[in-house]
mmCIF file of C-alpha atoms in Angstrom:
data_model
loop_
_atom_site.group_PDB
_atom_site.id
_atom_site.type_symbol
_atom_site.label_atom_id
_atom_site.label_comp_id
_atom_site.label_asym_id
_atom_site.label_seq_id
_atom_site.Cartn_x
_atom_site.Cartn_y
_atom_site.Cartn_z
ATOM 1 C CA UNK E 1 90.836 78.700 113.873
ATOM 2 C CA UNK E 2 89.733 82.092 115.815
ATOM 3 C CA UNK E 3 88.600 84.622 113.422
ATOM 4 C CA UNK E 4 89.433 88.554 114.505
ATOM 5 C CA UNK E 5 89.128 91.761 112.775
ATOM 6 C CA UNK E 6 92.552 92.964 114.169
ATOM 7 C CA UNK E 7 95.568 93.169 111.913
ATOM 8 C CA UNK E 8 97.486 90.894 112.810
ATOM 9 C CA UNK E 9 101.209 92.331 113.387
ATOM 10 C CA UNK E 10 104.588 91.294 112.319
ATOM 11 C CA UNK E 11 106.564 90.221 115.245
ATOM 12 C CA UNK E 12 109.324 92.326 114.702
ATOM 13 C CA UNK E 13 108.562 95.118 113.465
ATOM 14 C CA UNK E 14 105.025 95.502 114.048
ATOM 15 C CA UNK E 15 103.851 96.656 111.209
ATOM 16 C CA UNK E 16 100.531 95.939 109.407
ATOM 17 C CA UNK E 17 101.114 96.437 106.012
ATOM 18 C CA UNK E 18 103.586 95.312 103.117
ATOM 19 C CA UNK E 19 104.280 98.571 102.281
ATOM 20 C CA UNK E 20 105.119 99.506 105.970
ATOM 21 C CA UNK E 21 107.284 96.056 106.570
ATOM 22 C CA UNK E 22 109.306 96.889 103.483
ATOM 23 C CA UNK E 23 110.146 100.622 105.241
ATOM 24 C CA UNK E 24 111.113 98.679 108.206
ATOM 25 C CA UNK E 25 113.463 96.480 106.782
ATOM 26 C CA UNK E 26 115.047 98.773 104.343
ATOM 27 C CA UNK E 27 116.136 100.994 107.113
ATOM 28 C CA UNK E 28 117.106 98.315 109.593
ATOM 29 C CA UNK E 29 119.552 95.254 109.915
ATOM 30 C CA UNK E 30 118.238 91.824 110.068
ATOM 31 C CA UNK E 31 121.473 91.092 112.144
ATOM 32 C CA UNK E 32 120.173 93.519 115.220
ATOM 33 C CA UNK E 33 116.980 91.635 115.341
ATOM 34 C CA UNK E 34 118.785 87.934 114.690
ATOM 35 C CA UNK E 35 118.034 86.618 118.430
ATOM 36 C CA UNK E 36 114.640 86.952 117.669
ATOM 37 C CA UNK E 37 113.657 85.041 114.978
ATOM 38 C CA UNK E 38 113.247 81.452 114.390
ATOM 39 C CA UNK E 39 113.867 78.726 112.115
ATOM 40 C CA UNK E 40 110.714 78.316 110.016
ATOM 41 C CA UNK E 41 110.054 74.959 107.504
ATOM 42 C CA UNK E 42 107.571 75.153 104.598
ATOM 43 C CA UNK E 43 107.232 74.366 100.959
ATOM 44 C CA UNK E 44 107.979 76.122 97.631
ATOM 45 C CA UNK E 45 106.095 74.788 94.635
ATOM 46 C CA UNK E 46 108.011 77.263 92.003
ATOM 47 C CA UNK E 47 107.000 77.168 88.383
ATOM 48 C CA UNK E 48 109.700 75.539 86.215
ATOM 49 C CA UNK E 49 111.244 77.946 83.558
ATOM 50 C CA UNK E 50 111.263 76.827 80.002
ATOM 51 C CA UNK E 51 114.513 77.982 77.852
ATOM 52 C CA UNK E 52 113.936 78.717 74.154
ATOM 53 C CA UNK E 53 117.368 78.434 72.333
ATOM 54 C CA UNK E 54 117.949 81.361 70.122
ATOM 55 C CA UNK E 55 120.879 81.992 67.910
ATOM 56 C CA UNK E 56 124.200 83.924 68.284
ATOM 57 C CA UNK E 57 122.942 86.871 65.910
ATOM 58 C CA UNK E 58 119.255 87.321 66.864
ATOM 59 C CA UNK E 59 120.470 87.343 70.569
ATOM 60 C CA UNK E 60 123.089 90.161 69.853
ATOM 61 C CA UNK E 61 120.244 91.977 68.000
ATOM 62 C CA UNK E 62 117.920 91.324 70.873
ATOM 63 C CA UNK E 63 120.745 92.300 73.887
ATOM 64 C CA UNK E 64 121.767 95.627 72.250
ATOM 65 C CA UNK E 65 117.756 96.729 71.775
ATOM 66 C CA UNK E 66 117.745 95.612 75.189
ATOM 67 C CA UNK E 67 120.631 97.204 76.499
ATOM 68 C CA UNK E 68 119.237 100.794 74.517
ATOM 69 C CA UNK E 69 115.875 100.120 76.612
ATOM 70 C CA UNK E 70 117.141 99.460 80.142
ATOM 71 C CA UNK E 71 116.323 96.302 80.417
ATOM 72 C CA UNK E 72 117.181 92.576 80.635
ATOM 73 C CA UNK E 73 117.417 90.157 77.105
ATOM 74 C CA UNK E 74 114.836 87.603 78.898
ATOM 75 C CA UNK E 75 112.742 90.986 79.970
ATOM 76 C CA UNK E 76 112.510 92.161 76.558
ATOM 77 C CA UNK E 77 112.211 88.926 75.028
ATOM 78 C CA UNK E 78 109.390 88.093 77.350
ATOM 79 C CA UNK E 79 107.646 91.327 76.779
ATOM 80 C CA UNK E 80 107.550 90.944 72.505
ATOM 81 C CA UNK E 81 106.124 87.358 73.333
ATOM 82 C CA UNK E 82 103.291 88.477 75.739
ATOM 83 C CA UNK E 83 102.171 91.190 73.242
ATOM 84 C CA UNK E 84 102.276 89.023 70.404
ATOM 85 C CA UNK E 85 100.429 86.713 71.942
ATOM 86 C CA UNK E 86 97.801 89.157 73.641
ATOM 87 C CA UNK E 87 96.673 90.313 69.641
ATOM 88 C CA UNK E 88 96.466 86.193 68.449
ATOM 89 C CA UNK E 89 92.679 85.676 68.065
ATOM 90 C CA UNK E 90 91.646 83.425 70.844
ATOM 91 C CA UNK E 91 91.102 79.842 70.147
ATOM 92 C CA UNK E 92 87.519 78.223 70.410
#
């Protein structure tokens, strides 16, 4: 494989950056620039999601906190969990 210190461009719209891609797009239409793309095949190895079952009254408890914060039951509930576990002493 060649090696070159250009950027290397997005084909449509030529931008070198996420940041910049992500302008393009949110100010243009996928369906004006349809003709030129092309079908693409590859692989998604996704992470499998693990439910916890909770019951009726803890998850009204926990979707009204939620709700008062802004923010999503699983996003909340996900949040308590990381910084409980972040303060467990480490196992050997």
């Amino acid at each position: 494989m060649k090696e070159s210190n250009e950027r290397k461009l997005t084909s449509i719209s030529k931008a070198d950056t996420l940041e910049a891609i992500s302008e393009f797009w949110d100010s243009h239409s996928l369906d004006d620039y349809w003709d030129q793309t092309h079908e693409a095949e590859f692989e998604l190895r996704l992470r499998r999601r693990r439910r916890v079952t909770l019951t009726p009254e803890i998850y009204e408890k926990i979707e009204a906190l939620a709700l008062e914060q802004g923010v999503l039951p699983e996003t909340l509930v996900n949040l308590w969990l990381a910084e409980h576990l972040n303060n467990q002493p480490s196992n050997p």
